[in-house]
CSV table of C-alpha atoms in Angstrom, one decimal:
chain,number,residue,atom,x,y,z
A,1,UNK,CA,0.0,0.0,0.0
A,2,UNK,CA,1.5,3.3,0.9
A,3,UNK,CA,5.1,3.8,2.2
A,4,UNK,CA,4.5,2.5,5.7
A,5,UNK,CA,1.0,1.1,5.4
A,6,UNK,CA,2.0,-2.5,4.8
A,7,UNK,CA,3.0,-2.7,8.5
A,8,UNK,CA,-0.2,-1.0,9.8
A,9,UNK,CA,-2.9,-3.2,11.3
A,10,UNK,CA,-6.6,-2.4,10.6
A,11,UNK,CA,-9.6,-2.1,13.0
A,12,UNK,CA,-11.6,-4.3,10.6
A,13,UNK,CA,-12.4,-7.8,12.1
A,14,UNK,CA,-12.6,-10.2,9.1
A,15,UNK,CA,-14.8,-12.8,10.9
A,16,UNK,CA,-18.5,-13.2,10.5
A,17,UNK,CA,-20.5,-12.1,13.6
A,18,UNK,CA,-22.1,-15.6,14.1
A,19,UNK,CA,-18.7,-17.3,13.9
A,20,UNK,CA,-17.3,-14.7,16.3
A,21,UNK,CA,-20.0,-15.5,18.9
A,22,UNK,CA,-19.5,-19.3,18.5
A,23,UNK,CA,-15.8,-18.8,18.9
A,24,UNK,CA,-16.3,-16.8,22.1
A,25,UNK,CA,-18.6,-19.4,23.6
A,26,UNK,CA,-16.0,-22.1,22.9
A,27,UNK,CA,-13.1,-20.1,24.2
A,28,UNK,CA,-14.4,-18.5,27.3
A,29,UNK,CA,-14.7,-20.5,30.5
A,30,UNK,CA,-18.3,-19.8,31.4
A,31,UNK,CA,-20.9,-22.0,33.1
A,32,UNK,CA,-23.6,-23.5,30.9
A,33,UNK,CA,-26.2,-21.2,32.3
A,34,UNK,CA,-24.1,-18.2,31.6
A,35,UNK,CA,-23.5,-19.4,28.1
A,36,UNK,CA,-27.2,-19.7,27.5
A,37,UNK,CA,-27.7,-16.2,28.9
A,38,UNK,CA,-24.8,-14.9,26.8
A,39,UNK,CA,-26.5,-16.2,23.6
A,40,UNK,CA,-29.7,-14.3,24.6
A,41,UNK,CA,-27.6,-11.2,25.3
A,42,UNK,CA,-26.0,-11.3,21.8
A,43,UNK,CA,-29.4,-11.9,20.2
A,44,UNK,CA,-31.1,-8.8,21.8
A,45,UNK,CA,-28.0,-6.7,21.4
A,46,UNK,CA,-27.8,-7.4,17.7
A,47,UNK,CA,-31.6,-6.6,17.4
A,48,UNK,CA,-31.2,-3.3,19.2
A,49,UNK,CA,-28.3,-2.2,17.0
A,50,UNK,CA,-30.1,-3.2,13.9
A,51,UNK,CA,-33.0,-1.0,14.9
A,52,UNK,CA,-30.7,1.9,15.7
A,53,UNK,CA,-28.9,1.6,12.4
A,54,UNK,CA,-32.1,1.2,10.4
A,55,UNK,CA,-33.1,4.6,11.7
A,56,UNK,CA,-29.7,6.0,10.6
A,57,UNK,CA,-30.2,4.4,7.1
A,58,UNK,CA,-33.6,6.1,6.7
A,59,UNK,CA,-32.1,9.4,7.7
A,60,UNK,CA,-29.2,9.0,5.2
A,61,UNK,CA,-31.6,8.0,2.4
A,62,UNK,CA,-33.7,11.1,3.1
A,63,UNK,CA,-30.6,13.4,3.1
A,64,UNK,CA,-29.2,11.8,-0.1
A,65,UNK,CA,-32.5,12.1,-2.0
A,66,UNK,CA,-31.8,15.6,-3.5
A,67,UNK,CA,-28.3,14.4,-4.7
A,68,UNK,CA,-29.3,11.0,-6.0
A,69,UNK,CA,-28.7,10.4,-9.8
A,70,UNK,CA,-31.1,7.4,-9.6
A,71,UNK,CA,-34.1,9.1,-8.0
A,72,UNK,CA,-37.5,7.7,-9.1
A,73,UNK,CA,-39.6,9.6,-6.6
A,74,UNK,CA,-40.8,13.2,-6.8
A,75,UNK,CA,-38.6,15.9,-5.2
A,76,UNK,CA,-41.4,18.1,-3.8
A,77,UNK,CA,-39.2,20.7,-2.2
A,78,UNK,CA,-36.7,23.0,-4.1
A,79,UNK,CA,-33.6,24.3,-2.4
A,80,UNK,CA,-31.4,27.3,-3.1
A,81,UNK,CA,-27.7,26.8,-4.0
A,82,UNK,CA,-26.7,27.9,-0.6
A,83,UNK,CA,-29.1,25.4,1.1
A,84,UNK,CA,-27.9,22.6,-1.2
A,85,UNK,CA,-24.3,23.3,-0.2
A,86,UNK,CA,-25.1,23.1,3.5
A,87,UNK,CA,-27.1,19.8,2.9
A,88,UNK,CA,-24.2,18.5,0.8
A,89,UNK,CA,-21.7,19.2,3.6
A,90,UNK,CA,-24.0,17.6,6.2
A,91,UNK,CA,-24.4,14.5,4.0
A,92,UNK,CA,-20.7,14.1,3.4
A,93,UNK,CA,-20.0,14.3,7.2
A,94,UNK,CA,-22.7,11.7,7.9
A,95,UNK,CA,-21.2,9.4,5.3
A,96,UNK,CA,-17.8,9.8,6.8
A,97,UNK,CA,-19.1,8.9,10.2
A,98,UNK,CA,-20.8,5.7,8.9
A,99,UNK,CA,-17.7,4.7,6.8
A,100,UNK,CA,-15.5,5.2,9.9
A,101,UNK,CA,-17.8,3.0,12.0
A,102,UNK,CA,-17.5,0.3,9.2
A,103,UNK,CA,-13.7,0.4,9.9
A,104,UNK,CA,-12.8,1.9,6.5
A,105,UNK,CA,-9.6,4.0,6.2
A,106,UNK,CA,-9.2,7.1,4.1
A,107,UNK,CA,-6.8,7.0,1.2
A,108,UNK,CA,-4.5,10.0,1.7
A,109,UNK,CA,-3.1,12.3,-1.0
A,110,UNK,CA,0.4,10.7,-0.7
A,111,UNK,CA,-0.9,7.2,-1.2
A,112,UNK,CA,-3.2,8.4,-4.1
A,113,UNK,CA,-0.2,10.1,-5.8
A,114,UNK,CA,1.8,6.9,-5.5
A,115,UNK,CA,-1.0,4.8,-6.9
A,116,UNK,CA,-1.5,7.1,-9.9
A,117,UNK,CA,2.2,6.9,-10.8
A,118,UNK,CA,2.1,3.2,-11.2
A,119,UNK,CA,1.5,1.3,-14.4
A,120,UNK,CA,-1.6,-0.8,-14.5
A,121,UNK,CA,-1.2,-4.6,-14.2
A,122,UNK,CA,-3.7,-4.9,-17.0
A,123,UNK,CA,-1.2,-3.3,-19.3
A,124,UNK,CA,-3.0,0.1,-19.3
A,125,UNK,CA,-1.6,3.5,-19.0
A,126,UNK,CA,-4.5,5.7,-17.6
A,127,UNK,CA,-4.8,9.4,-16.9
A,128,UNK,CA,-7.4,11.4,-15.1
A,129,UNK,CA,-8.1,15.2,-14.7
A,130,UNK,CA,-9.1,15.8,-11.1
A,131,UNK,CA,-10.1,19.4,-12.0
A,132,UNK,CA,-13.4,18.0,-13.3
A,133,UNK,CA,-14.5,17.2,-9.8
A,134,UNK,CA,-15.8,19.3,-7.0
A,135,UNK,CA,-15.4,16.6,-4.3
A,136,UNK,CA,-13.5,13.3,-4.2
A,137,UNK,CA,-13.4,11.0,-1.2
A,138,UNK,CA,-11.7,7.5,-1.3
A,139,UNK,CA,-11.8,4.9,1.5
A,140,UNK,CA,-10.7,1.3,1.7
A,141,UNK,CA,-11.1,-1.6,4.0
A,142,UNK,CA,-8.8,-4.6,3.9
A,143,UNK,CA,-5.8,-5.0,1.6
A,144,UNK,CA,-3.9,-7.9,0.2
A,145,UNK,CA,-1.6,-8.8,-2.6
A,146,UNK,CA,-2.0,-11.4,-5.4
A,147,UNK,CA,0.7,-12.8,-7.6
A,148,UNK,CA,0.6,-13.1,-11.4
A,149,UNK,CA,2.9,-14.4,-14.1
A,150,UNK,CA,3.9,-11.7,-16.6
A,151,UNK,CA,6.4,-11.7,-19.4
A,152,UNK,CA,8.5,-8.6,-19.6
A,153,UNK,CA,11.4,-7.2,-21.6
A,154,UNK,CA,13.8,-8.1,-18.7
A,155,UNK,CA,13.6,-11.7,-19.7
A,156,UNK,CA,13.2,-10.9,-23.4
A,157,UNK,CA,9.6,-12.1,-23.1
A,158,UNK,CA,10.8,-15.7,-22.9
A,159,UNK,CA,10.4,-16.6,-19.2
A,160,UNK,CA,7.4,-15.4,-17.2
A,161,UNK,CA,8.3,-13.7,-13.9
A,162,UNK,CA,6.2,-13.5,-10.8
A,163,UNK,CA,5.0,-10.0,-9.8
A,164,UNK,CA,3.0,-9.0,-6.7
A,165,UNK,CA,0.0,-6.8,-7.2
A,166,UNK,CA,-1.3,-4.9,-4.1
A,167,UNK,CA,-5.1,-4.7,-4.0
A,168,UNK,CA,-7.8,-3.0,-2.0
A,169,UNK,CA,-10.3,-5.6,-0.8
A,170,UNK,CA,-13.1,-3.0,-0.6
A,171,UNK,CA,-13.0,0.5,-2.0
A,172,UNK,CA,-15.6,3.3,-1.4
A,173,UNK,CA,-15.7,6.3,-3.7
A,174,UNK,CA,-17.6,9.6,-3.4
A,175,UNK,CA,-17.7,11.9,-6.5
A,176,UNK,CA,-19.3,15.2,-7.2
A,177,UNK,CA,-18.7,17.1,-10.5
A,178,UNK,CA,-17.9,20.7,-10.6
A,179,UNK,CA,-20.8,22.9,-11.8
A,180,UNK,CA,-21.0,23.1,-15.6
A,181,UNK,CA,-20.2,26.6,-16.8
A,182,UNK,CA,-20.8,27.7,-20.4
A,183,UNK,CA,-17.9,29.7,-21.3
A,184,UNK,CA,-15.8,30.4,-24.4
A,185,UNK,CA,-12.9,28.0,-25.1
A,186,UNK,CA,-9.7,29.8,-24.1
A,187,UNK,CA,-7.6,28.3,-26.8
A,188,UNK,CA,-8.3,28.4,-30.5
A,189,UNK,CA,-7.8,25.3,-32.7
A,190,UNK,CA,-5.1,27.0,-34.8
A,191,UNK,CA,-3.0,28.4,-31.9
A,192,UNK,CA,-3.1,25.4,-29.6
A,193,UNK,CA,-5.0,22.3,-31.0
A,194,UNK,CA,-4.4,20.1,-28.0
A,195,UNK,CA,-5.7,22.6,-25.5
A,196,UNK,CA,-8.7,23.3,-27.7
A,197,UNK,CA,-9.7,19.6,-28.0
A,198,UNK,CA,-9.2,19.1,-24.2
A,199,UNK,CA,-11.4,22.0,-23.3
A,200,UNK,CA,-14.1,20.9,-25.7
A,201,UNK,CA,-13.8,17.3,-24.3
A,202,UNK,CA,-14.1,18.5,-20.7
A,203,UNK,CA,-17.2,20.6,-21.4
A,204,UNK,CA,-18.8,17.6,-23.2
A,205,UNK,CA,-17.9,15.3,-20.3
A,206,UNK,CA,-19.4,17.6,-17.7
A,207,UNK,CA,-22.7,18.0,-19.6
A,208,UNK,CA,-23.0,14.2,-20.0
A,209,UNK,CA,-22.1,13.3,-16.5
A,210,UNK,CA,-24.1,16.0,-14.7
A,211,UNK,CA,-27.4,15.1,-16.2
A,212,UNK,CA,-28.0,18.1,-18.5
A,213,UNK,CA,-26.5,20.7,-16.1
A,214,UNK,CA,-27.7,19.3,-12.7
A,215,UNK,CA,-24.5,19.9,-10.7
A,216,UNK,CA,-26.0,18.7,-7.4
A,217,UNK,CA,-25.6,15.0,-8.2
A,218,UNK,CA,-23.3,13.0,-5.9
A,219,UNK,CA,-22.1,9.6,-7.0
A,220,UNK,CA,-21.4,6.8,-4.5
A,221,UNK,CA,-19.5,3.7,-5.7
A,222,UNK,CA,-18.5,0.5,-3.9
A,223,UNK,CA,-15.9,-1.8,-5.5
A,224,UNK,CA,-14.0,-5.0,-4.5
A,225,UNK,CA,-10.5,-6.3,-5.2
A,226,UNK,CA,-9.2,-3.1,-7.0
A,227,UNK,CA,-5.5,-3.1,-7.8
A,228,UNK,CA,-3.8,-0.1,-6.4
A,229,UNK,CA,-2.3,0.8,-9.8
A,230,UNK,CA,-5.9,0.8,-11.3
A,231,UNK,CA,-7.4,3.5,-9.1
A,232,UNK,CA,-7.8,5.7,-12.2
A,233,UNK,CA,-10.2,3.3,-13.8
A,234,UNK,CA,-12.9,4.0,-11.2
A,235,UNK,CA,-13.3,7.6,-12.4
A,236,UNK,CA,-15.7,8.4,-15.2
A,237,UNK,CA,-13.3,10.7,-17.1
A,238,UNK,CA,-10.5,8.3,-17.3
A,239,UNK,CA,-8.5,8.5,-20.6
A,240,UNK,CA,-6.7,5.4,-21.9
A,241,UNK,CA,-3.2,6.2,-23.2
A,242,UNK,CA,-1.0,4.0,-25.3
A,243,UNK,CA,2.0,2.4,-23.5
A,244,UNK,CA,5.4,3.4,-24.8
A,245,UNK,CA,6.0,-0.1,-26.2
A,246,UNK,CA,2.8,-0.1,-28.1
A,247,UNK,CA,3.6,3.4,-29.5
A,248,UNK,CA,6.9,2.1,-30.7
A,249,UNK,CA,5.3,-1.0,-32.3
A,250,UNK,CA,2.7,1.1,-34.1
A,251,UNK,CA,5.2,3.8,-35.0
A,252,UNK,CA,7.6,1.3,-36.5
A,253,UNK,CA,5.0,-0.6,-38.3
A,254,UNK,CA,2.9,2.3,-39.4
A,255,UNK,CA,5.8,4.6,-40.0
A,256,UNK,CA,7.5,2.1,-42.2
A,257,UNK,CA,4.3,1.4,-44.1
A,258,UNK,CA,3.6,5.1,-44.6
A,259,UNK,CA,7.2,5.9,-45.8
A,260,UNK,CA,7.0,2.9,-48.2
A,261,UNK,CA,3.6,4.1,-49.4
A,262,UNK,CA,5.0,7.6,-50.1
A,263,UNK,CA,7.9,6.3,-52.2
A,264,UNK,CA,5.5,4.0,-54.1
A,265,UNK,CA,3.0,6.8,-54.8
A,266,UNK,CA,5.8,9.2,-55.9
A,267,UNK,CA,7.3,6.6,-58.2
A,268,UNK,CA,3.9,5.9,-59.7
A,269,UNK,CA,3.1,9.6,-60.2
A,270,UNK,CA,6.5,10.1,-61.9
A,271,UNK,CA,5.7,7.3,-64.4
A,272,UNK,CA,2.0,8.0,-64.8
A,273,UNK,CA,0.7,10.0,-67.6
A,274,UNK,CA,-3.0,9.1,-67.4
A,275,UNK,CA,-5.2,10.9,-64.8
A,276,UNK,CA,-6.8,7.6,-63.8
A,277,UNK,CA,-3.4,6.1,-62.8
A,278,UNK,CA,-2.7,9.2,-60.7
A,279,UNK,CA,-6.1,8.9,-58.9
A,280,UNK,CA,-5.5,5.2,-58.3
A,281,UNK,CA,-2.0,5.9,-56.8
A,282,UNK,CA,-3.4,8.6,-54.4
A,283,UNK,CA,-6.3,6.3,-53.4
A,284,UNK,CA,-3.9,3.5,-52.6
A,285,UNK,CA,-1.8,5.8,-50.4
A,286,UNK,CA,-5.0,7.1,-48.6
A,287,UNK,CA,-6.1,3.5,-48.0
A,288,UNK,CA,-2.7,2.7,-46.4
A,289,UNK,CA,-3.0,5.7,-44.1
A,290,UNK,CA,-6.5,4.6,-43.1
A,291,UNK,CA,-5.3,1.1,-42.3
A,292,UNK,CA,-2.6,2.5,-40.0
A,293,UNK,CA,-5.1,4.7,-38.3
A,294,UNK,CA,-7.4,1.7,-37.9
A,295,UNK,CA,-4.6,-0.2,-36.1
A,296,UNK,CA,-4.3,2.6,-33.5
A,297,UNK,CA,-8.1,2.7,-33.0
A,298,UNK,CA,-8.1,-1.1,-32.7
A,299,UNK,CA,-5.4,-1.0,-30.0
A,300,UNK,CA,-7.4,1.6,-28.0
A,301,UNK,CA,-10.6,-0.5,-28.3
A,302,UNK,CA,-8.8,-3.5,-26.9
A,303,UNK,CA,-7.7,-1.4,-24.0
A,304,UNK,CA,-11.2,-0.1,-23.4
A,305,UNK,CA,-12.6,-3.6,-23.6
A,306,UNK,CA,-10.2,-4.8,-20.9
A,307,UNK,CA,-11.2,-1.8,-18.8
A,308,UNK,CA,-14.9,-2.5,-19.1
A,309,UNK,CA,-14.5,-6.2,-18.2
A,310,UNK,CA,-12.4,-5.4,-15.1
A,311,UNK,CA,-15.0,-2.9,-13.9
A,312,UNK,CA,-17.9,-5.2,-14.5
A,313,UNK,CA,-16.5,-7.9,-12.2
A,314,UNK,CA,-15.3,-5.4,-9.5
A,315,UNK,CA,-18.3,-3.2,-9.0
A,316,UNK,CA,-20.4,-4.1,-5.9
A,317,UNK,CA,-23.0,-1.3,-5.7
A,318,UNK,CA,-23.9,2.2,-6.7
A,319,UNK,CA,-25.4,5.3,-5.2
A,320,UNK,CA,-28.5,4.5,-2.9
A,321,UNK,CA,-27.5,0.9,-2.7
A,322,UNK,CA,-24.1,1.8,-1.3
A,323,UNK,CA,-25.7,3.5,1.7
A,324,UNK,CA,-27.5,0.2,2.6
A,325,UNK,CA,-24.2,-1.7,2.3
A,326,UNK,CA,-22.3,0.8,4.4
A,327,UNK,CA,-24.9,0.8,7.1
A,328,UNK,CA,-24.9,-3.0,7.2
A,329,UNK,CA,-21.1,-3.1,7.5
A,330,UNK,CA,-21.0,-0.4,10.2
A,331,UNK,CA,-23.7,-2.2,12.2
A,332,UNK,CA,-21.8,-5.5,12.1
A,333,UNK,CA,-18.4,-4.0,13.1
A,334,UNK,CA,-19.9,-2.1,16.0
A,335,UNK,CA,-21.6,-5.2,17.3
A,336,UNK,CA,-18.4,-7.3,16.9
A,337,UNK,CA,-16.5,-4.8,19.0
A,338,UNK,CA,-19.1,-4.5,21.8
A,339,UNK,CA,-19.7,-8.3,22.0
A,340,UNK,CA,-16.0,-9.2,22.1
A,341,UNK,CA,-15.4,-6.6,24.8
A,342,UNK,CA,-18.4,-7.8,27.0
A,343,UNK,CA,-17.5,-11.4,26.5
A,344,UNK,CA,-14.0,-11.1,27.8
A,345,UNK,CA,-15.1,-8.8,30.6
A,346,UNK,CA,-17.4,-11.6,31.7
A,347,UNK,CA,-14.4,-13.9,31.7
A,348,UNK,CA,-12.6,-11.5,34.1
A,349,UNK,CA,-15.6,-10.3,36.0
A,350,UNK,CA,-14.3,-11.1,39.5
A,351,UNK,CA,-11.0,-9.3,39.4
A,352,UNK,CA,-11.9,-6.7,36.7
A,353,UNK,CA,-9.7,-5.8,33.7
A,354,UNK,CA,-7.9,-2.7,32.5
A,355,UNK,CA,-8.6,-1.3,29.0
A,356,UNK,CA,-5.0,-2.3,27.9
A,357,UNK,CA,-5.4,-5.8,29.3
A,358,UNK,CA,-8.7,-6.2,27.6
A,359,UNK,CA,-7.3,-5.0,24.3
A,360,UNK,CA,-4.5,-7.6,24.5
A,361,UNK,CA,-6.9,-10.4,25.4
A,362,UNK,CA,-9.1,-9.8,22.4
A,363,UNK,CA,-6.3,-9.4,19.9
A,364,UNK,CA,-4.6,-12.6,21.1
A,365,UNK,CA,-7.9,-14.4,20.9
A,366,UNK,CA,-8.4,-13.3,17.3
A,367,UNK,CA,-4.8,-14.3,16.4
A,368,UNK,CA,-5.1,-17.7,18.1
A,369,UNK,CA,-8.5,-18.8,16.9
A,370,UNK,CA,-8.6,-17.2,13.4
A,371,UNK,CA,-5.0,-16.4,12.6
A,372,UNK,CA,-5.8,-12.7,12.0
A,373,UNK,CA,-3.9,-9.7,13.3
A,374,UNK,CA,-6.1,-6.6,14.0
A,375,UNK,CA,-5.7,-3.4,15.9
A,376,UNK,CA,-8.8,-3.8,18.1
A,377,UNK,CA,-10.7,-0.6,18.6
A,378,UNK,CA,-10.9,-0.9,22.4
A,379,UNK,CA,-12.2,2.7,23.1
A,380,UNK,CA,-15.1,2.2,20.7
A,381,UNK,CA,-16.1,-1.1,22.3
A,382,UNK,CA,-15.9,0.3,25.8
A,383,UNK,CA,-17.9,3.4,24.8
A,384,UNK,CA,-20.8,1.4,23.4
A,385,UNK,CA,-21.0,-0.8,26.5
A,386,UNK,CA,-20.8,2.2,28.8
A,387,UNK,CA,-23.6,4.0,26.9
A,388,UNK,CA,-25.8,1.0,27.3
A,389,UNK,CA,-25.0,0.9,31.1
A,390,UNK,CA,-23.5,-2.6,30.9
A,391,UNK,CA,-20.1,-1.9,32.5
A,392,UNK,CA,-18.7,0.2,35.3
A,393,UNK,CA,-15.2,1.5,36.1
A,394,UNK,CA,-13.6,1.1,39.5
A,395,UNK,CA,-11.6,3.8,41.3
A,396,UNK,CA,-8.4,2.0,40.3
A,397,UNK,CA,-9.4,2.1,36.6
A,398,UNK,CA,-10.5,-1.5,36.2
A,399,UNK,CA,-13.5,-2.3,34.1
A,400,UNK,CA,-16.2,-4.7,35.4
A,401,UNK,CA,-19.3,-5.8,33.6
A,402,UNK,CA,-22.8,-6.0,35.1
A,403,UNK,CA,-24.2,-9.5,35.5
A,404,UNK,CA,-25.9,-11.1,32.5
A,405,UNK,CA,-29.3,-11.0,34.2
A,406,UNK,CA,-28.9,-7.2,34.7
A,407,UNK,CA,-27.6,-6.7,31.2
A,408,UNK,CA,-30.6,-8.6,29.7
A,409,UNK,CA,-33.0,-6.6,31.8
A,410,UNK,CA,-31.5,-3.2,30.7
A,411,UNK,CA,-31.4,-4.2,27.0
A,412,UNK,CA,-35.0,-5.4,27.3
A,413,UNK,CA,-36.0,-2.1,28.8
A,414,UNK,CA,-34.2,-0.2,26.0
A,415,UNK,CA,-35.9,-2.3,23.4
A,416,UNK,CA,-39.3,-1.5,24.9
A,417,UNK,CA,-38.5,2.1,24.8
A,418,UNK,CA,-37.8,2.1,21.1
A,419,UNK,CA,-41.5,1.5,20.3
A,420,UNK,CA,-43.2,3.3,23.2
A,421,UNK,CA,-46.6,4.9,22.6
A,422,UNK,CA,-49.4,6.5,24.6
A,423,UNK,CA,-52.9,5.1,24.8
A,424,UNK,CA,-55.6,7.5,23.7
A,425,UNK,CA,-58.3,8.1,26.3
A,426,UNK,CA,-61.7,6.9,25.4
């Protein structure tokens, strides 16, 4: 990943919640009655958190509605540009809070620059203009590396060599385009053809992507197993560029053919006296030029096909569906942390346990039982238990849990409070 990130442990616990509970029951030395009560505790705790996060999901969906590109319902209220900006900032902060609870990490500018400077393992050279976007936010969860066999010039393309490709297991992307502004193109075609074409292309891209000038649209994307060197392919304005080797191959083949065609045409014109022969010679030369141009277009189309296939298999969800995915992941991670913390506190209920000791116990448990190394987010787990009134701290800073019977009673009362109502008098 980035320069020192390979040695960084993540908060993400890559174990399913049901397997985590089963592992706890098998590992902890609890009497059978307490194991039965602990199962009930986990059941009601999961139900409570599901209800809490469902409420958050409904709020997120409501706040995202004015910015959704896939909206099918009526937008009954109009907002000023200033109000939309405030709503956008609020939405982005809410999404950041949820993505953090799901134990995603932001991709910083340094890591992004490093990724963009690498050559794609698919053999693509990609470029992107970040000036087209008003907001860009990238987060990942889980990273790994896979090995592939590639032939390269180092072995004269004879013997394949093994290369390691770092990948993001999950990648979350937030995009918002800059407002489309109709303005005159700064450069003229004759003074600076390249700048003229790029400006025209950018204006066309913005109009197509912002839904006929609607600059309030925010795109949410969720991907899996994205190679670090292919981050550019996630953006809608990615330009595919020819690799240097392919440019040489086409240049040598095409250049040689064009030069040969020029000499052939010149020789034929020198000998030709009939106008039909001259026309035929010129037509042959134009056909040769068209064939070489076709080779270039064919190469680019092959690259675009590889790009489309890779995105097809890596895309998990888009826009409104991403919010549901993030809420589900955040809910599961929050529950894992709290249940692990409470389970090990029960194991040490008589003598109590410091936060540091509890942190080491849980990390050692995950390493021993599942072979995974994580940086357990102890403060978050303790906070959730404290908010629910399930633990207490002694004067000497030891943490002790309430009994399972008391915990079940408090959770049951909280559940009843979620759906309280007042009876109408007759």
